[in-house]
Each structure stands twice: as C-alpha cells, then as structure tokens.
PDB file of C-alpha atoms in Angstrom:
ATOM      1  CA  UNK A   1       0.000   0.000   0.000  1.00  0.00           C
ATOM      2  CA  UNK A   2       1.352   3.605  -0.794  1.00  0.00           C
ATOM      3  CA  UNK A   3       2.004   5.885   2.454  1.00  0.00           C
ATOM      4  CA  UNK A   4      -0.354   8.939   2.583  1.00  0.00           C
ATOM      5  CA  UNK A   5       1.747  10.042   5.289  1.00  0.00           C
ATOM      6  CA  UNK A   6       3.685  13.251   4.584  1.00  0.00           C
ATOM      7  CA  UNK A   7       6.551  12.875   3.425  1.00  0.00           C
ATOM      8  CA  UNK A   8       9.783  15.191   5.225  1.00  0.00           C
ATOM      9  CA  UNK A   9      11.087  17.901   4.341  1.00  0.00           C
ATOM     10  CA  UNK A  10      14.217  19.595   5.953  1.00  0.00           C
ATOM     11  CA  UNK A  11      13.628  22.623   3.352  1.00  0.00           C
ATOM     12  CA  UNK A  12      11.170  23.356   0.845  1.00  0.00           C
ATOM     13  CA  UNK A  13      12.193  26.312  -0.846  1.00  0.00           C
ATOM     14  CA  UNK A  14      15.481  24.666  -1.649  1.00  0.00           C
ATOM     15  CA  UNK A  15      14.375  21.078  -2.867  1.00  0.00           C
ATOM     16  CA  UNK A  16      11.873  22.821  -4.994  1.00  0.00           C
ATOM     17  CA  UNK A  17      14.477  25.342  -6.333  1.00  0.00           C
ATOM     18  CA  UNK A  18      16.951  22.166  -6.981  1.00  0.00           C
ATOM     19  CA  UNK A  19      13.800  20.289  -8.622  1.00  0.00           C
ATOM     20  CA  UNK A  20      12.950  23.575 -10.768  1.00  0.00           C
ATOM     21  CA  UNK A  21      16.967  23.599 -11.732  1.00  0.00           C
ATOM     22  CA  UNK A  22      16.931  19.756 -12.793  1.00  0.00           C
ATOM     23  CA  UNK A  23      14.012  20.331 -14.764  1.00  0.00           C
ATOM     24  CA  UNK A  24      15.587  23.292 -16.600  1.00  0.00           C
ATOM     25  CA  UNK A  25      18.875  21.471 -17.191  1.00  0.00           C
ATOM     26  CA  UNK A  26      17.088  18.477 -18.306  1.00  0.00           C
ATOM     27  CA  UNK A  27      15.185  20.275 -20.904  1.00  0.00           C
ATOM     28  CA  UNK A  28      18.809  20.872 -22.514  1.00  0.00           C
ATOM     29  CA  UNK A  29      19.569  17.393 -22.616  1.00  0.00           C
ATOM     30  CA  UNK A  30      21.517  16.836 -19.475  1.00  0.00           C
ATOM     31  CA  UNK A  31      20.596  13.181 -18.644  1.00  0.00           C
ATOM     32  CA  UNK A  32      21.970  13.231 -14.775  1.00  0.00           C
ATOM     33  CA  UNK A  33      19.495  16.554 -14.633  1.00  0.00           C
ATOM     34  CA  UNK A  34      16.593  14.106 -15.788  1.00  0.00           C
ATOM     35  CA  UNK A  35      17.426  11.892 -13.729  1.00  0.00           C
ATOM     36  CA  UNK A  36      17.803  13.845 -10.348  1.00  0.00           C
ATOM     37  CA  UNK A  37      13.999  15.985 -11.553  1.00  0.00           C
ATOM     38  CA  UNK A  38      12.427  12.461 -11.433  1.00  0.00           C
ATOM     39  CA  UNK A  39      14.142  11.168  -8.239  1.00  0.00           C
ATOM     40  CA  UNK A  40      13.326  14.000  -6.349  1.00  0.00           C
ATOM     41  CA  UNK A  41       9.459  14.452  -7.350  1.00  0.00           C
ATOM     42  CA  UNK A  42       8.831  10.607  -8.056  1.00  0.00           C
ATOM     43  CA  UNK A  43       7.074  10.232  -4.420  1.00  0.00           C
ATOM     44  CA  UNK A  44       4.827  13.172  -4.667  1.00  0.00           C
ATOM     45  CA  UNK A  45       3.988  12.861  -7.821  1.00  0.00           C
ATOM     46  CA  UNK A  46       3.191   8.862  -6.750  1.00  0.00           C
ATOM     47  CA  UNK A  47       0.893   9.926  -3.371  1.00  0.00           C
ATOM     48  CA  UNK A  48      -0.823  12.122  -5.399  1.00  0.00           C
ATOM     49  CA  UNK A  49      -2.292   9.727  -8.304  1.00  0.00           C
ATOM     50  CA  UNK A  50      -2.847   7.333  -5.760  1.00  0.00           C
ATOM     51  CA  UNK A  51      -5.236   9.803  -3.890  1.00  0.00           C
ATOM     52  CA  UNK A  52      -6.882  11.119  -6.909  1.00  0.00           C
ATOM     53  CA  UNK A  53      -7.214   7.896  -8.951  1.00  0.00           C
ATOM     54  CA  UNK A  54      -8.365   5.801  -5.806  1.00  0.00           C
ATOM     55  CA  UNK A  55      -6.326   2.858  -7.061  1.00  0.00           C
ATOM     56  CA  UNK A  56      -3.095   2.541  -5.504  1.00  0.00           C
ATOM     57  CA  UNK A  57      -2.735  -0.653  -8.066  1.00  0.00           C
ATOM     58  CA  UNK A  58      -2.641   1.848 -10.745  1.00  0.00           C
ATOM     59  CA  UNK A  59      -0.628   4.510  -9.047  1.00  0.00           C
ATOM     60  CA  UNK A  60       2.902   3.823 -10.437  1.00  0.00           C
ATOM     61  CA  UNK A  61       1.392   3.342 -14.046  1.00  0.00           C
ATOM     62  CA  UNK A  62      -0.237   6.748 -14.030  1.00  0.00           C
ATOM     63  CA  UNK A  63       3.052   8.304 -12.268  1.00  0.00           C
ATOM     64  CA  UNK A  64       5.436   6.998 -15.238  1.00  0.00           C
ATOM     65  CA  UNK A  65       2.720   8.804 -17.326  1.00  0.00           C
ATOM     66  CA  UNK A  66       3.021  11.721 -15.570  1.00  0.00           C
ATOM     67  CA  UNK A  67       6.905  11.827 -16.551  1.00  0.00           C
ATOM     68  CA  UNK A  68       6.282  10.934 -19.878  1.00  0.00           C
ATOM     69  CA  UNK A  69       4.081  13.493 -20.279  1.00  0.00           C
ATOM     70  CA  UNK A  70       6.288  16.014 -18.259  1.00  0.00           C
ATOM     71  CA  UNK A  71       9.238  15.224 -20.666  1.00  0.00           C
ATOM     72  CA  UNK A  72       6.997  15.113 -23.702  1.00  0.00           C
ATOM     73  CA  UNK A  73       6.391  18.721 -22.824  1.00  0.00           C
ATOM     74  CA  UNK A  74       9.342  19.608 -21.280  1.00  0.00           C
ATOM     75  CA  UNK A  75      11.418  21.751 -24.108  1.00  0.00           C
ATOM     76  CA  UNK A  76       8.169  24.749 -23.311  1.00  0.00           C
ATOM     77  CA  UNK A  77       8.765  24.620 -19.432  1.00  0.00           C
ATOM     78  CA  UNK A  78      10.311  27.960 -18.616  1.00  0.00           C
ATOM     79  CA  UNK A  79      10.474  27.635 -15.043  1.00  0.00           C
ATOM     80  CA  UNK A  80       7.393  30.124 -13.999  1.00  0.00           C
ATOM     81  CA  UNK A  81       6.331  27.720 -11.378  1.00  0.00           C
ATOM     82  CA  UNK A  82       8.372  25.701  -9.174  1.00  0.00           C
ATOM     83  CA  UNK A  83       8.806  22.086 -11.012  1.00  0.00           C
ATOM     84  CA  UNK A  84       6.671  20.184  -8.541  1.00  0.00           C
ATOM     85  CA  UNK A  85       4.074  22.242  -9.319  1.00  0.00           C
ATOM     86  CA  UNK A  86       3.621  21.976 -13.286  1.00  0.00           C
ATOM     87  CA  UNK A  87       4.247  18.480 -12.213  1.00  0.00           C
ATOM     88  CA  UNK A  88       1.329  17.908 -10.443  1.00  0.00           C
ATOM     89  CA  UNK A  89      -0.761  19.786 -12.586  1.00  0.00           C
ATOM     90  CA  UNK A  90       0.293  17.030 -15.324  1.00  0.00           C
ATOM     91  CA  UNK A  91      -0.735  13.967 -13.060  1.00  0.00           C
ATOM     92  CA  UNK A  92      -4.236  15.766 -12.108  1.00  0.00           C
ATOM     93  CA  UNK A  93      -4.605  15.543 -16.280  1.00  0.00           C
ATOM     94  CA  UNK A  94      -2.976  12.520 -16.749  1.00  0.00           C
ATOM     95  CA  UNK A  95      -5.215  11.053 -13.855  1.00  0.00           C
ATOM     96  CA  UNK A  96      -8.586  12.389 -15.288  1.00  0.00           C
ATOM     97  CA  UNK A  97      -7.918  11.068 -19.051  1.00  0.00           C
ATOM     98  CA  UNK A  98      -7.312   7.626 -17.190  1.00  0.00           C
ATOM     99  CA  UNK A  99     -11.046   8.317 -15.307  1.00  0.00           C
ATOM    100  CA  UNK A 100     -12.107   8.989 -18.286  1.00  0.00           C
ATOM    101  CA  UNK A 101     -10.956   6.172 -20.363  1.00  0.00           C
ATOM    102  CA  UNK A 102     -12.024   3.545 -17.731  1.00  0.00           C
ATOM    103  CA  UNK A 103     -15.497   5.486 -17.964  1.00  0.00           C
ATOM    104  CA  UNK A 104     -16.281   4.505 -21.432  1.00  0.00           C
ATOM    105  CA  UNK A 105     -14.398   0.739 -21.406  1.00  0.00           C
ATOM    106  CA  UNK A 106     -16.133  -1.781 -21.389  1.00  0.00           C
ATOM    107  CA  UNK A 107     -15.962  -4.459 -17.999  1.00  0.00           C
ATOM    108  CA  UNK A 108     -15.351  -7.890 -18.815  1.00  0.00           C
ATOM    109  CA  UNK A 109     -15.842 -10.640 -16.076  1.00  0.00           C
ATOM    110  CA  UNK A 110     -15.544 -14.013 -16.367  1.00  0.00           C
ATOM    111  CA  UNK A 111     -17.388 -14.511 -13.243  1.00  0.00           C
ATOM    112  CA  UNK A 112     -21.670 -14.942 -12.032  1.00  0.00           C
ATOM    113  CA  UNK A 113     -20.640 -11.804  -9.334  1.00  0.00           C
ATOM    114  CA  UNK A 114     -17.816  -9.849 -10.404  1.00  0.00           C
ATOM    115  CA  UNK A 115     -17.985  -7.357  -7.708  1.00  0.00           C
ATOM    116  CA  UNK A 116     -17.190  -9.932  -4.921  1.00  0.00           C
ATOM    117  CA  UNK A 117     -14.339 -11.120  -7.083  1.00  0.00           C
ATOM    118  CA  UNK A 118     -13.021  -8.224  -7.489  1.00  0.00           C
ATOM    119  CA  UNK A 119     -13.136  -7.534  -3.852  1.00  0.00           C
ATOM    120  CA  UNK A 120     -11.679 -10.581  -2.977  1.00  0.00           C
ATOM    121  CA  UNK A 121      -8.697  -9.966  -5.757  1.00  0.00           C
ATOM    122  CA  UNK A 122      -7.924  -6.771  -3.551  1.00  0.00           C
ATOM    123  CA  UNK A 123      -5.039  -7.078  -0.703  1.00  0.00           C
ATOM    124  CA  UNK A 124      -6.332  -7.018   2.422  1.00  0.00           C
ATOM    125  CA  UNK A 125      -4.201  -8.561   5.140  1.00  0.00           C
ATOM    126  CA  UNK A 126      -1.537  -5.697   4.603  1.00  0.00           C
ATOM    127  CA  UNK A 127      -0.624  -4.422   8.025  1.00  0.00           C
ATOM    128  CA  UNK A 128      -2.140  -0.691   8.112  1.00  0.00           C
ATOM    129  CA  UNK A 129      -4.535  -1.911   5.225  1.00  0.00           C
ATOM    130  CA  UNK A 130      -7.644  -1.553   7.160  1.00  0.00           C
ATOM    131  CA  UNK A 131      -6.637   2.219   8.616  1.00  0.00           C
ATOM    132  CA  UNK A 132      -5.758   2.980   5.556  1.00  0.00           C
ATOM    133  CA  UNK A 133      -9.293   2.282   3.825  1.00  0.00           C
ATOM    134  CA  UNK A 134     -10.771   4.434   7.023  1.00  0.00           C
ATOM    135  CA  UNK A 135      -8.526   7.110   5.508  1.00  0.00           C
ATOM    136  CA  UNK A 136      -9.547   7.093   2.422  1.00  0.00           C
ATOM    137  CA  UNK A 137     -13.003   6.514   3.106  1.00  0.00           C
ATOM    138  CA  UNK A 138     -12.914   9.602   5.637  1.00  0.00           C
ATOM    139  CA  UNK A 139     -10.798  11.399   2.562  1.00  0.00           C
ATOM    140  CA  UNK A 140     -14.266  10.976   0.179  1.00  0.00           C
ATOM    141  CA  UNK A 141     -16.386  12.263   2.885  1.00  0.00           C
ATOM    142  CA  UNK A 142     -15.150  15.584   2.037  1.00  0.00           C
ATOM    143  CA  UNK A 143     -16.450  18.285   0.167  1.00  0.00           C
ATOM    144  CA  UNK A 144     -14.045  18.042  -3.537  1.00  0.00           C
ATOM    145  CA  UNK A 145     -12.712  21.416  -2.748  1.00  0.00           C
ATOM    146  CA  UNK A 146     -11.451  20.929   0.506  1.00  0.00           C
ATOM    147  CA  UNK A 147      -9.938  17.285   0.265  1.00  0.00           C
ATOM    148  CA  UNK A 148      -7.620  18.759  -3.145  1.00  0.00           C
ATOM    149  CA  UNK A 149      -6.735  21.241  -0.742  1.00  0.00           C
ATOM    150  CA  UNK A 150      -5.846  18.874   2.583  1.00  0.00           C
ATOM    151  CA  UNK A 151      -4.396  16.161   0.176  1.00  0.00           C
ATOM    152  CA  UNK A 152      -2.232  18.973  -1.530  1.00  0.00           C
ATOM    153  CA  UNK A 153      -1.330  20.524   1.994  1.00  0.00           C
ATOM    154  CA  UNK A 154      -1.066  17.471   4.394  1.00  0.00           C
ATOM    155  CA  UNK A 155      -0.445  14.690   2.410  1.00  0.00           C
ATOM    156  CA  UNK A 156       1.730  15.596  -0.573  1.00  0.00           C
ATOM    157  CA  UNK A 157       3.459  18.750   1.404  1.00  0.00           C
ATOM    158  CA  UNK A 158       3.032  21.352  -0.997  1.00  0.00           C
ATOM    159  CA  UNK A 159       2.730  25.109   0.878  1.00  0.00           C
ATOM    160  CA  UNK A 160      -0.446  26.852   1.112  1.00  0.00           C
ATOM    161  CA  UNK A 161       0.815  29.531  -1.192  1.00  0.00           C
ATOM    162  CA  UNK A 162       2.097  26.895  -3.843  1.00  0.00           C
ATOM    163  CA  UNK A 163      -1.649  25.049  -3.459  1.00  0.00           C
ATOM    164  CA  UNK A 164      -3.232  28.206  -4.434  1.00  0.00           C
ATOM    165  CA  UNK A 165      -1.531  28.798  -7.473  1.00  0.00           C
ATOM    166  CA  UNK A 166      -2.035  25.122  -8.039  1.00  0.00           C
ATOM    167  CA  UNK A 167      -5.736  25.458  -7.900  1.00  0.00           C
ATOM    168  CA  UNK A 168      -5.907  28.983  -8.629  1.00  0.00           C
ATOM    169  CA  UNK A 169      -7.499  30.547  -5.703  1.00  0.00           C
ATOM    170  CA  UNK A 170      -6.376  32.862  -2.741  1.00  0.00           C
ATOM    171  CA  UNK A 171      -4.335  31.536   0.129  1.00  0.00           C
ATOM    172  CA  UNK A 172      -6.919  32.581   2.864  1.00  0.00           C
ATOM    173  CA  UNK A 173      -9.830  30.112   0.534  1.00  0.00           C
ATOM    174  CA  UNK A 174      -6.394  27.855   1.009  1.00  0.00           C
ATOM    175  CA  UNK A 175      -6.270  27.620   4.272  1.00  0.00           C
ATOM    176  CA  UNK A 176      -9.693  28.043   5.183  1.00  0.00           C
ATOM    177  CA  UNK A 177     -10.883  24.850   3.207  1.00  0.00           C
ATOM    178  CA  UNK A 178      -7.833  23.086   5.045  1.00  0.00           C
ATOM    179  CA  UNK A 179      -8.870  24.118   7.925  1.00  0.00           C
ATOM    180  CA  UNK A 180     -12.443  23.218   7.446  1.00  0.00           C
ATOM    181  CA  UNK A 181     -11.703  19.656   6.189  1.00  0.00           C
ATOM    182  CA  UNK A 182      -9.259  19.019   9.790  1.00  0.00           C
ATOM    183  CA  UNK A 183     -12.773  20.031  11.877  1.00  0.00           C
ATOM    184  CA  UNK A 184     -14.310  17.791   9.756  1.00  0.00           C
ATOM    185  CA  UNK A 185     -11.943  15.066   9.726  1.00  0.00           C
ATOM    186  CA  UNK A 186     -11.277  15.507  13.562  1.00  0.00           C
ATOM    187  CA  UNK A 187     -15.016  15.167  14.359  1.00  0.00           C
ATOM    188  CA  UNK A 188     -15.734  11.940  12.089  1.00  0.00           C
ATOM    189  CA  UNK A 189     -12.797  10.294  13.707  1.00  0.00           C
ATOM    190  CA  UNK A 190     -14.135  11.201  17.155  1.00  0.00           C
ATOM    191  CA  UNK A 191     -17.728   9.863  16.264  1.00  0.00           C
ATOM    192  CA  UNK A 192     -16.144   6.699  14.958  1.00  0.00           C
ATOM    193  CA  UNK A 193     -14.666   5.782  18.162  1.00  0.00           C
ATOM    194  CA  UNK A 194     -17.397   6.597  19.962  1.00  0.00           C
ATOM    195  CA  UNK A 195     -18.482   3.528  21.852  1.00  0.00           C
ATOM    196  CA  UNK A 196     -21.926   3.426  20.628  1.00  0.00           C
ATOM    197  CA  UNK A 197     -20.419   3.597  17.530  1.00  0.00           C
ATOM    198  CA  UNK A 198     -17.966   0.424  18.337  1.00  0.00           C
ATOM    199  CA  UNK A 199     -20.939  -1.157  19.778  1.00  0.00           C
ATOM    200  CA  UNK A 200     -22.586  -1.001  16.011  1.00  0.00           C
TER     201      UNK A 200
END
C-alpha cells in the first residue's frame, strides 16, 4: 500500500528550487538533470495519483505517465512555477484522461458476481490496510474542494501559497478549506470511536 503520510522535508524552498533547476537542465539534454527531476518528485507525484485515482494498483502506471508526459512537454517549461508544481498539474490531467478512459471501457468478467471477485482480488491482510481504507473513506467524505486542498497541503506537502496557485485561488480560501476539512476530519474520527459507535 502507498504511504499517505507526509513525506519530510528539511527545506522546501530549496528542494523545490533544486527540482525547478533539474528540470531546466534536463530540458537541454543533461541526462543526470533528468534523472535527479524524477528522483526527487517521483514520491509526490506517486501519493498524489494514488489519492486522486483511488487505485493505488494503478498509481505507479499513471506516475510513469506523468513523466512521460512532463518530458513530452518539457522543451516549453520555462520555469514560472516551481517544477513540482507543473508536475502535479500534469498527473491531475494525466489522472482524469485515465477516469475517463475507464469510464467509457467496457468491464469484462468471467465470473456470475464480479464485484465480490473483485473484492476478494484486492489485498487485504496488509498491516495498516484496514486504517488505511478508514482514511480514504474519511478522505471521500469531504467536500471536492477541501480534500484537493488537505491532500495537496497534508499529504503531498506542498505550501499553502504553492496550493493556491495550483488550484488557482487565494491563500486565505487555502487555508480556510484546510482548515475546514481538519474540523471535519477531527469530528468523524471522534464519532467513529465513539463507543456506541464500536458497539454497532
């Protein structure tokens, strides 16, 4: 299972400055650039399609897309926004065409109930499996607004100020939806260990 825990950071500024510096030096050609860019945004880029696509089983597919995509398009990145931000702006895209393709694909199952056998294909005795389903089950009980912003915030680390150019708003909507999706989160965590709710 892919962490959604945050992932360290002993300095933004400057490993987003050295990411936005690989990125320009690989769109010259420099191959060590390249790779450096993609080793030091792989595991954002990776928590993030995993949150937004729902399927950590097709997380590292959609996060080599991603870089193809972001080296596809690479020789017109000028370096306006830090790297790891045009980066994620390429997985949310590269995320929703793969929504949108499974949308109009046709399901084959070679099975009388297909839902239970896809359910039972899933892994499930992974330890932190279970709390990790509660997360992501609390996750979709938010509003779509304010779980972009908490996921961009809290999970893959990005600064308020970089989320709102992300997702073009003002930092005080930022923070306020952040803030409003904690309460949230605190309160249906609080009501699910509730004993009458352990009782149920």
């Amino acid at each position: 299972m892919i962490s959604v825990l945050p992932a360290v950071r002993a300095d933004r500024a400057s490993a987003d400055a050295s990411a936005t510096a690989w990125a320009l030096a690989a769109r010259g050609g420099d191959p060590d650039a390249a790779d450096h860019f993609v080793r030091a945004l792989h595991g954002d880029v990776l928590r993030y399609v995993a949150h937004l696509s729902g399927d950590p089983q097709t997380a590292h597919d959609l996060t080599q897309d991603t870089f193809a995509r972001a080296f596809g398009s690479l020789h017109r990145y000028e370096g306006r926004a830090s790297a790891r931000t045009w980066l994620l702006a390429i997985a949310r895209r590269a995320v929703a065409d793969s929504l949108r393709r499974a949308a109009v694909r046709p399901r084959i199952a070679d099975a009388v109930d297909w839902q239970t056998a896809v359910e039972r294909s899933q892994p499930s005795g992974l330890p932190g499996f279970a709390e990790g389903v509660a997360l992501l089950d609390l996750l979709e009980s938010l509003p779509d607004e304010r779980r972009e912003a908490f996921v961009l915030t809290q999970v893959v680390g990005l600064s308020y100020e970089e989320t709102a150019r992300f997702v073009g708003c003002p930092v005080g909507t930022v923070r306020s939806r952040v803030n409003r999706a904690r309460a949230t989160l605190e309160l249906l965590l609080q009501e699910a260990e509730a004993p009458g709710a352990l009782a149920a």
